[in-house]
Amino acid sequence: MDYFPAFLDLKSKKCVIVGGGEVAHRKTKAVLKSGAIAYIISIEFSEKFNDFPKDRCFLIKDEFNSQHLTDATLVIAATDSLSINKKVANEANKLGIPVNVVDEPSLCSFIMPALIDKSPVVIGISTGGNSPVLTRRIKEIIEVNLPSNIGLLSKIMGSWRKRVKERFNSFDMRLKFWEKLMDSEVPQLVFKNKLVLADQKIQEQLRNNSFENSVGEVYLVGGGPGDPELLTLKALRLMYQCDVVLYDRLVSKEVLNKVRPDAEFISVGKSESQHTVEQHKINEMLILLAKEGKKVLRLKGGDPFIFGRGGEEINELAKSNIPFQVVPGVTAASGCGSYAGIPLTHRDYSQSVRFLTGHLKDGKLDIDWKNLNNKQETLVFYMGLLSLPKICEELMKHGMPSSMPIAAIEHGTTYNQRVVTSTLDKISLEVLELELKSPTTFIVGEVVKLRGHLNWYG
Ligand SMILES: C[S@@+](CC[C@H](N)C(=O)[O-])C[C@H]1O[C@@H](n2cnc3c(N)ncnc32)[C@H](O)[C@@H]1O
């Protein structure tokens, strides 16, 4: 490790910043945030310095000299003159005061990390001054996975520390208590701002001294059509905190890679034509795992509430009093439409859009064909690969012109995406010839023509 990471308590401590420009202003702002008293030394100051509180930020119009460092806890040199910055570093080093020189790592006795500030939770990130871009990327990754009110959780936990200490006098017991609390529903209640309930639960858990029988929770999460960047922030967070994941065949490998690696992975292999694990068994597994106190991620392709049987699964959970949350995902229709350059609605062509299932039940399609012949409406067929000839035949039989444009999108939003555009009378043959496989979604309507000039994904 090149640097020793430490958090300093600067409350009411004298910090000296040398410089009066933009950079010095930024550093002063950071130092003041931690409760320090700032002394800024410069011949000139930018106007912005006047916004700082006068009782904690003293502007000293002077050339820097060692006297300015008397009783200082920390020094930052932020002038645009290398010679002044060097002088500041030398004087600070002589007095043994930690010094940071902006953009001059060799003159620094400490460096300042990039911060994620969700006070009192503060995360510092450093690449040892090697790569600010990498630092920013790391920051993004952490930010995405951090609930916005993690600071509040930290405050609440802090407010209980004394009582927990009184209740358990051994360190091990206290550790166990906090670990179990973190695994309980309390953090989620705080994140949902249900603070009274969270408080009650902590009280209960403190009284019981046992979490053994506590029930877990199920997260019914939409994994989107394939591109992992289409996952919501909430989906990502829950994917990272689950104990076990039950996933369908439709969930892409890239999306699955975002699940906490040490979670237990269970493939329930469900696809429209082949139910590897029957639905009622999946429902039972979800209930059983949650009753064991686990955080269970039920990860589905697309959106769980659009041809995803999500409603049935949570219905069973509700009946068994298992807590759950539902996180929507990008459904195949929007994903495929966007990545194929086909807007599902368009002022000039289509005023509405209808999602339909082409899933055959006892060899039949249960669709109200009479109401589908509307030139102003886009139709999106899910699970229509096997039934495509029947879909096209019925649409034409009910008045849709055989020249109506139709697009087939296979593996939409992924690197393997294939798009075929055709017309109702020809598509079935083309899909057969090109050997399109599941998952494929079909878009029917005038909007398909727009792909000609809106295709951006290749
Ligand atoms: C059982 S449904 C699940 C739909 C899913 N819940 C959703 O909201 O997208 C399966 C159908 O979704 C469509 N589908 C899902 N992912 C797709 C993808 N990446 N590309 C094309 N179609 C997809 C296909 O029509 C597939 O047959």
Coordinates of C-alpha atoms and ligand atoms in Angstrom, one line a residue:
M1 CA 0.0 0.0 0.0
D2 CA 1.5 3.3 -1.1
Y3 CA -0.5 5.5 1.3
F4 CA -2.1 4.9 4.7
P5 CA -5.8 5.7 4.5
A6 CA -7.1 7.6 7.5
F7 CA -10.0 9.9 8.3
L8 CA -9.0 13.0 10.2
D9 CA -11.1 14.8 12.8
L10 CA -10.7 18.5 11.7
K11 CA -13.5 19.9 13.8
S12 CA -12.4 23.4 15.0
K13 CA -8.9 22.7 13.9
K14 CA -6.8 25.3 12.0
C15 CA -6.3 24.3 8.3
V16 CA -4.2 26.5 6.1
I17 CA -4.9 26.8 2.3
V18 CA -2.4 28.8 0.3
G19 CA -3.9 30.2 -2.9
G20 CA -6.9 32.3 -3.9
G21 CA -8.1 30.8 -7.1
E22 CA -10.6 28.1 -8.2
V23 CA -8.6 25.2 -6.9
A24 CA -8.0 26.7 -3.5
H25 CA -11.7 27.5 -3.4
R26 CA -12.6 23.9 -4.0
K27 CA -10.2 22.7 -1.3
T28 CA -11.4 25.3 1.2
K29 CA -15.0 24.1 0.6
A30 CA -14.0 20.5 1.3
V31 CA -12.1 21.4 4.5
L32 CA -14.9 23.5 5.8
K33 CA -17.4 20.6 5.2
S34 CA -15.5 18.7 7.9
G35 CA -15.9 21.5 10.4
A36 CA -12.4 22.9 10.2
I37 CA -11.4 26.6 10.6
A38 CA -9.8 27.7 7.3
Y39 CA -7.1 30.2 6.9
I40 CA -6.6 31.2 3.3
I41 CA -3.4 32.9 2.4
S42 CA -3.1 34.8 -0.9
I43 CA -2.4 38.2 -2.4
E44 CA -5.7 38.0 -4.4
F45 CA -9.0 36.1 -3.8
S46 CA -11.6 35.1 -6.3
E47 CA -15.0 36.6 -5.5
K48 CA -16.4 33.2 -4.6
F49 CA -14.5 33.2 -1.3
N50 CA -16.9 35.8 0.1
D51 CA -19.6 33.1 0.2
F52 CA -17.9 31.1 3.0
P53 CA -18.9 31.7 6.6
K54 CA -16.9 34.6 8.0
D55 CA -16.5 33.0 11.5
R56 CA -14.8 29.8 10.1
C57 CA -13.0 31.1 7.0
F58 CA -10.4 33.8 7.3
L59 CA -9.0 35.5 4.2
I60 CA -5.4 36.6 4.9
K61 CA -4.1 39.0 2.2
D62 CA -0.4 38.3 2.4
E63 CA 2.5 36.6 0.8
F64 CA 3.0 33.1 2.3
N65 CA 5.5 32.8 5.2
S66 CA 6.1 30.1 7.8
Q67 CA 4.4 32.2 10.5
H68 CA 1.1 31.3 8.8
L69 CA 1.5 27.7 9.8
T70 CA 1.6 28.3 13.5
D71 CA -0.8 25.8 15.2
A72 CA -2.0 24.4 11.9
T73 CA -3.2 20.8 11.7
L74 CA -3.2 20.5 7.9
V75 CA -1.8 22.5 5.0
I76 CA -2.8 22.6 1.4
A77 CA -0.8 24.4 -1.3
A78 CA -3.0 25.4 -4.2
T79 CA -1.3 28.3 -6.0
D80 CA -0.4 28.2 -9.6
S81 CA 3.3 28.9 -8.7
L82 CA 5.5 25.8 -8.3
S83 CA 8.0 27.8 -6.3
I84 CA 5.4 29.0 -3.7
N85 CA 3.9 25.5 -3.5
K86 CA 7.4 24.1 -2.9
K87 CA 8.0 26.6 -0.2
V88 CA 4.8 25.8 1.5
A89 CA 5.6 22.1 1.4
N90 CA 9.1 22.7 2.8
E91 CA 7.9 24.8 5.7
A92 CA 5.1 22.4 6.5
N93 CA 7.5 19.4 6.5
K94 CA 9.9 21.2 8.8
L95 CA 7.1 21.7 11.3
G96 CA 5.8 18.1 10.8
I97 CA 2.4 19.3 9.5
P98 CA 0.8 17.1 6.9
V99 CA 0.8 18.9 3.6
N100 CA -0.9 18.4 0.2
V101 CA 0.3 20.2 -2.9
V102 CA -2.3 20.1 -5.7
D103 CA -1.1 18.2 -8.7
E104 CA 2.4 17.6 -7.3
P105 CA 2.3 14.1 -5.7
S106 CA 6.1 14.2 -5.0
L107 CA 5.6 17.2 -2.7
C108 CA 2.7 15.8 -0.8
S109 CA 2.9 14.1 2.6
F110 CA -0.7 13.1 2.2
I111 CA -3.1 12.9 -0.8
M112 CA -6.8 13.5 -0.8
P113 CA -9.1 10.7 -2.1
A114 CA -12.1 11.1 -4.4
L115 CA -15.1 11.1 -2.1
I116 CA -18.6 9.6 -2.1
D117 CA -20.2 11.6 0.6
K118 CA -23.4 10.2 2.1
S119 CA -22.5 11.5 5.6
P120 CA -21.9 10.1 8.0
V121 CA -21.0 7.4 5.5
V122 CA -18.0 8.6 3.5
I123 CA -16.1 6.5 1.0
G124 CA -12.6 7.7 -0.1
I125 CA -11.2 6.3 -3.3
S126 CA -7.6 6.6 -4.4
T127 CA -5.6 5.1 -7.3
G128 CA -2.4 6.5 -5.6
G129 CA -2.6 9.5 -8.0
N130 CA -2.2 7.2 -11.0
S131 CA -5.5 7.7 -12.8
P132 CA -8.3 10.2 -12.1
V133 CA -10.4 8.5 -14.9
L134 CA -10.2 5.1 -13.2
T135 CA -11.0 6.8 -9.9
R136 CA -14.2 8.3 -11.4
R137 CA -15.2 4.9 -12.9
I138 CA -14.7 3.2 -9.5
K139 CA -16.8 5.9 -7.9
E140 CA -19.6 5.3 -10.4
I141 CA -19.6 1.6 -9.7
I142 CA -19.9 2.2 -5.9
E143 CA -22.4 4.9 -6.3
V144 CA -24.7 2.7 -8.3
N145 CA -24.7 0.0 -5.7
L146 CA -25.1 2.3 -2.7
P147 CA -28.7 3.1 -1.5
S148 CA -29.1 6.9 -1.5
N149 CA -30.0 6.9 2.2
I150 CA -27.2 4.7 3.5
G151 CA -26.2 7.6 5.7
L152 CA -29.5 7.6 7.5
L153 CA -29.1 3.8 8.2
S154 CA -25.7 4.6 9.7
K155 CA -27.1 7.3 11.9
I156 CA -29.9 5.1 13.1
M157 CA -27.4 2.3 13.9
G158 CA -25.3 4.8 15.8
S159 CA -28.3 6.0 17.8
W160 CA -28.7 2.4 19.1
R161 CA -25.1 1.6 19.9
K162 CA -25.4 2.6 23.6
R163 CA -28.5 0.5 24.2
V164 CA -27.0 -2.5 22.4
K165 CA -23.9 -2.2 24.5
E166 CA -26.0 -2.1 27.7
R167 CA -28.0 -5.2 26.6
F168 CA -25.0 -7.3 25.5
N169 CA -21.8 -7.0 27.4
S170 CA -19.7 -9.3 25.3
F171 CA -18.2 -8.0 22.1
D172 CA -19.1 -11.2 20.2
M173 CA -22.7 -11.0 21.1
R174 CA -22.8 -7.4 20.0
L175 CA -21.2 -8.3 16.7
K176 CA -23.7 -11.1 16.2
F177 CA -26.5 -8.7 16.9
W178 CA -25.4 -6.1 14.4
E179 CA -24.7 -8.7 11.7
K180 CA -28.1 -10.2 12.1
L181 CA -29.6 -6.7 12.0
M182 CA -27.9 -6.0 8.7
D183 CA -29.3 -9.2 7.3
S184 CA -32.8 -8.5 8.6
E185 CA -35.5 -6.3 6.9
V186 CA -34.4 -3.3 8.9
P187 CA -32.0 -1.8 6.3
Q188 CA -34.7 -2.2 3.6
L189 CA -37.3 -0.5 5.9
V190 CA -34.9 2.4 6.3
F191 CA -34.2 2.7 2.6
K192 CA -38.0 2.8 2.1
N193 CA -38.2 5.5 4.7
K194 CA -40.4 3.4 7.0
L195 CA -38.5 4.6 10.0
V196 CA -41.1 4.0 12.7
L197 CA -41.4 0.3 11.7
A198 CA -37.6 0.0 11.4
D199 CA -37.3 1.3 15.0
Q200 CA -39.9 -1.1 16.2
K201 CA -38.1 -4.0 14.5
I202 CA -34.8 -3.0 16.1
Q203 CA -36.5 -2.8 19.5
E204 CA -38.0 -6.3 18.9
Q205 CA -34.8 -7.8 17.9
L206 CA -33.0 -6.3 20.9
R207 CA -35.6 -7.8 23.2
N208 CA -35.7 -11.2 21.5
N209 CA -32.0 -11.5 21.1
S210 CA -32.8 -13.9 18.3
F211 CA -33.4 -13.6 14.6
E212 CA -33.4 -17.4 14.1
N213 CA -37.0 -17.4 13.0
S214 CA -37.0 -14.2 11.0
V215 CA -38.5 -14.5 7.5
G216 CA -36.4 -13.3 4.5
E217 CA -37.7 -11.4 1.5
V218 CA -38.2 -12.0 -2.2
Y219 CA -37.1 -9.5 -4.8
L220 CA -38.9 -10.1 -8.1
V221 CA -36.6 -8.3 -10.5
G222 CA -36.8 -7.6 -14.2
G223 CA -33.4 -8.3 -15.8
G224 CA -34.3 -6.6 -19.1
P225 CA -33.9 -8.1 -22.5
G226 CA -30.1 -8.7 -22.4
D227 CA -27.9 -5.6 -22.3
P228 CA -26.8 -5.4 -18.7
E229 CA -26.6 -1.6 -19.0
L230 CA -30.4 -1.6 -19.2
L231 CA -30.8 -2.8 -15.6
T232 CA -32.2 -0.3 -13.1
L233 CA -30.1 1.0 -10.2
K234 CA -32.6 -0.7 -7.8
A235 CA -32.3 -4.0 -9.7
L236 CA -28.5 -3.9 -9.4
R237 CA -28.6 -3.1 -5.7
L238 CA -30.9 -6.0 -4.9
M239 CA -28.9 -8.3 -7.2
Y240 CA -25.9 -7.5 -5.1
Q241 CA -27.4 -8.2 -1.7
C242 CA -29.3 -11.4 -2.3
D243 CA -28.3 -14.7 -0.8
V244 CA -29.8 -16.9 -3.5
V245 CA -31.0 -16.3 -7.1
L246 CA -33.5 -18.2 -9.1
Y247 CA -33.2 -17.2 -12.7
D248 CA -34.9 -18.0 -16.0
R249 CA -33.2 -19.1 -19.2
L250 CA -34.0 -15.7 -20.8
V251 CA -31.7 -13.8 -18.4
S252 CA -28.5 -13.0 -20.3
K253 CA -25.1 -14.2 -19.0
E254 CA -24.0 -10.6 -18.8
V255 CA -26.9 -9.7 -16.6
L256 CA -26.4 -12.8 -14.4
N257 CA -22.7 -11.7 -14.0
K258 CA -24.0 -8.7 -12.1
V259 CA -25.4 -10.9 -9.3
R260 CA -23.4 -11.1 -6.1
P261 CA -20.9 -13.8 -7.0
D262 CA -21.0 -15.7 -3.7
A263 CA -24.8 -16.0 -3.8
E264 CA -26.3 -19.4 -4.5
F265 CA -27.4 -19.7 -8.2
I266 CA -30.4 -21.8 -9.1
S267 CA -31.4 -22.1 -12.7
V268 CA -35.1 -22.7 -13.1
G269 CA -34.6 -22.7 -16.9
K270 CA -38.1 -21.4 -17.7
S271 CA -38.7 -20.5 -21.3
E272 CA -42.0 -20.2 -23.1
S273 CA -41.9 -23.6 -24.7
Q274 CA -40.1 -25.6 -22.0
H275 CA -40.8 -25.3 -18.3
T276 CA -37.7 -27.0 -16.8
V277 CA -39.0 -26.4 -13.3
E278 CA -42.8 -26.2 -13.2
Q279 CA -44.3 -22.9 -12.0
H280 CA -45.8 -24.3 -8.8
K281 CA -42.4 -25.7 -7.9
I282 CA -40.8 -22.3 -8.4
N283 CA -43.4 -20.7 -6.2
E284 CA -42.8 -23.3 -3.5
M285 CA -39.0 -22.8 -3.7
L286 CA -39.4 -19.0 -3.3
I287 CA -41.5 -19.5 -0.2
L288 CA -39.3 -22.1 1.3
L289 CA -36.1 -20.1 0.8
A290 CA -37.6 -16.9 2.2
K291 CA -38.9 -18.9 5.2
E292 CA -35.3 -19.9 5.9
G293 CA -34.6 -16.2 6.3
K294 CA -32.9 -15.7 2.9
K295 CA -33.0 -12.8 0.6
V296 CA -34.2 -14.4 -2.5
L297 CA -33.7 -12.8 -5.9
R298 CA -36.2 -14.0 -8.5
L299 CA -34.6 -12.7 -11.7
K300 CA -36.6 -12.7 -14.8
G301 CA -36.0 -11.6 -18.4
G302 CA -37.6 -8.3 -19.4
D303 CA -40.2 -7.0 -17.1
P304 CA -41.7 -9.5 -14.6
F305 CA -45.2 -8.2 -15.1
I306 CA -45.2 -8.4 -18.9
F307 CA -45.8 -12.0 -20.0
G308 CA -43.5 -13.0 -17.1
R309 CA -45.9 -14.7 -14.7
G310 CA -44.6 -12.3 -12.0
G311 CA -48.2 -11.7 -10.8
E312 CA -48.7 -15.4 -10.1
E313 CA -45.4 -15.7 -8.2
I314 CA -46.1 -12.8 -5.9
N315 CA -49.7 -13.9 -5.4
E316 CA -48.3 -17.1 -3.7
L317 CA -45.9 -15.1 -1.7
A318 CA -48.6 -12.7 -0.5
K319 CA -50.8 -15.7 0.5
S320 CA -47.9 -17.0 2.6
N321 CA -47.1 -13.6 4.2
I322 CA -43.6 -13.4 2.6
P323 CA -42.4 -9.9 2.2
F324 CA -41.5 -9.0 -1.4
Q325 CA -40.6 -6.1 -3.7
V326 CA -41.1 -5.9 -7.5
V327 CA -38.6 -4.1 -9.7
P328 CA -39.7 -3.4 -13.3
G329 CA -37.3 -4.2 -16.1
V330 CA -37.1 -3.0 -19.7
T331 CA -39.5 -5.2 -21.6
A332 CA -38.6 -6.9 -24.9
A333 CA -40.9 -4.6 -26.9
S334 CA -39.1 -1.4 -25.8
G335 CA -35.7 -3.0 -25.8
C336 CA -36.1 -4.5 -29.3
G337 CA -37.8 -1.5 -30.6
S338 CA -35.1 0.9 -29.4
Y339 CA -32.1 -1.3 -30.5
A340 CA -33.7 -2.0 -33.9
G341 CA -34.4 1.7 -34.6
I342 CA -38.2 1.1 -34.6
P343 CA -40.1 3.6 -32.5
L344 CA -43.2 1.8 -31.2
T345 CA -45.3 4.9 -31.6
H346 CA -44.8 7.8 -33.9
R347 CA -47.0 10.9 -34.5
D348 CA -47.3 10.2 -38.2
Y349 CA -47.8 6.4 -38.1
S350 CA -49.0 4.9 -34.9
Q351 CA -50.9 6.4 -32.0
S352 CA -51.0 3.2 -29.8
V353 CA -49.2 0.0 -29.2
R354 CA -50.4 -3.4 -28.2
F355 CA -48.4 -6.2 -26.6
L356 CA -49.7 -9.7 -27.5
T357 CA -48.6 -13.2 -26.8
G358 CA -48.1 -15.6 -29.6
H359 CA -47.9 -18.5 -27.1
L360 CA -50.0 -21.4 -28.4
K361 CA -52.4 -23.0 -25.9
D362 CA -53.5 -26.4 -27.0
G363 CA -52.2 -25.5 -30.5
K364 CA -54.4 -22.4 -30.6
L365 CA -53.9 -18.6 -30.3
D366 CA -56.4 -16.9 -28.0
I367 CA -56.4 -13.5 -29.7
D368 CA -59.3 -11.1 -30.6
W369 CA -58.1 -10.8 -34.3
K370 CA -61.1 -8.6 -35.3
N371 CA -59.8 -5.7 -33.2
L372 CA -56.3 -5.8 -34.5
N373 CA -56.7 -4.4 -38.0
N374 CA -55.9 -0.8 -37.1
K375 CA -53.4 0.9 -39.4
Q376 CA -52.6 3.5 -36.6
E377 CA -51.6 0.9 -34.1
T378 CA -48.3 -1.0 -33.6
L379 CA -48.6 -4.7 -32.6
V380 CA -45.8 -6.4 -30.7
F381 CA -45.9 -10.2 -30.5
Y382 CA -44.0 -12.0 -27.8
M383 CA -43.4 -15.7 -28.0
G384 CA -44.5 -15.7 -31.6
L385 CA -41.7 -17.8 -33.3
L386 CA -43.6 -21.0 -33.5
S387 CA -47.0 -19.4 -34.2
L388 CA -45.7 -16.9 -36.7
P389 CA -47.4 -18.4 -39.8
K390 CA -50.7 -18.5 -37.9
I391 CA -50.3 -14.9 -36.7
C392 CA -49.6 -13.6 -40.2
E393 CA -52.4 -15.7 -41.7
E394 CA -55.0 -14.4 -39.1
L395 CA -53.9 -10.8 -39.5
M396 CA -54.3 -10.9 -43.3
K397 CA -57.6 -12.9 -43.0
H398 CA -58.9 -10.1 -40.8
G399 CA -58.1 -7.4 -43.3
M400 CA -54.6 -6.4 -42.7
P401 CA -52.8 -5.8 -46.1
S402 CA -50.2 -8.5 -47.0
S403 CA -47.7 -5.7 -47.6
M404 CA -47.9 -4.5 -43.9
P405 CA -44.3 -4.2 -42.6
I406 CA -43.2 -6.6 -39.9
A407 CA -39.8 -6.9 -38.1
A408 CA -38.4 -9.9 -36.3
I409 CA -35.8 -9.1 -33.7
E410 CA -33.8 -12.0 -32.3
H411 CA -31.7 -11.6 -29.1
G412 CA -32.6 -7.9 -29.1
T413 CA -30.2 -5.5 -27.3
T414 CA -27.4 -8.0 -27.2
Y415 CA -24.2 -8.3 -29.4
N416 CA -26.0 -11.2 -31.2
Q417 CA -29.0 -9.2 -32.1
R418 CA -30.4 -10.0 -35.6
V419 CA -33.2 -8.0 -37.2
V420 CA -35.2 -9.1 -40.2
T421 CA -37.7 -6.7 -41.8
S422 CA -40.3 -8.0 -44.3
T423 CA -44.0 -8.0 -45.0
L424 CA -46.8 -10.1 -43.5
D425 CA -46.9 -12.4 -46.6
K426 CA -43.2 -13.2 -46.7
I427 CA -41.8 -13.1 -43.1
S428 CA -42.5 -16.7 -42.2
L429 CA -40.4 -18.1 -45.0
E430 CA -37.6 -15.7 -44.3
V431 CA -37.5 -16.4 -40.6
L432 CA -37.4 -20.1 -41.5
E433 CA -34.6 -19.7 -44.0
L434 CA -32.5 -17.5 -41.6
E435 CA -33.2 -20.0 -38.8
L436 CA -34.2 -17.4 -36.2
K437 CA -34.3 -18.8 -32.7
S438 CA -35.9 -17.9 -29.5
P439 CA -36.0 -15.2 -28.0
T440 CA -37.5 -13.3 -30.9
T441 CA -40.0 -10.5 -30.9
F442 CA -42.2 -9.3 -33.8
I443 CA -43.2 -5.8 -34.4
V444 CA -46.0 -5.2 -36.9
G445 CA -47.0 -1.8 -38.3
E446 CA -46.0 1.1 -40.5
V447 CA -43.4 2.2 -37.9
V448 CA -41.1 -0.7 -39.0
K449 CA -40.3 1.4 -42.2
L450 CA -38.6 3.9 -39.9
R451 CA -35.8 1.5 -39.3
G452 CA -34.5 2.4 -42.8
H453 CA -33.0 5.6 -41.5
L454 CA -33.2 5.2 -37.7
N455 CA -31.1 2.1 -37.3
W456 CA -28.2 2.9 -35.0
Y457 CA -27.2 -0.4 -33.5
G458 CA -26.0 -2.2 -36.6
Ligands
LIG1 C1 -42.0 -15.5 -21.6 S1 -41.8 -14.0 -22.5 C2 -41.1 -13.0 -21.3 C3 -41.2 -11.5 -21.7 C4 -40.5 -10.7 -20.7 N1 -41.1 -10.7 -19.4 C5 -40.4 -9.2 -21.1 O1 -40.9 -8.3 -20.5 O2 -39.7 -9.0 -22.1 C6 -40.6 -14.4 -23.6 C7 -40.6 -13.6 -24.9 O3 -40.0 -12.4 -24.7 C8 -39.4 -11.9 -25.9 N2 -38.0 -11.6 -25.6 C9 -37.4 -11.6 -24.4 N3 -36.1 -11.2 -24.5 C10 -35.9 -10.9 -25.8 C11 -34.8 -10.5 -26.5 N4 -33.7 -10.2 -26.0 N5 -34.9 -10.3 -27.9 C12 -36.1 -10.6 -28.5 N6 -37.2 -11.0 -27.8 C13 -37.1 -11.2 -26.5 C14 -39.5 -13.0 -26.9 O4 -40.7 -12.8 -27.7 C15 -39.7 -14.2 -26.0 O5 -40.4 -15.3 -26.7

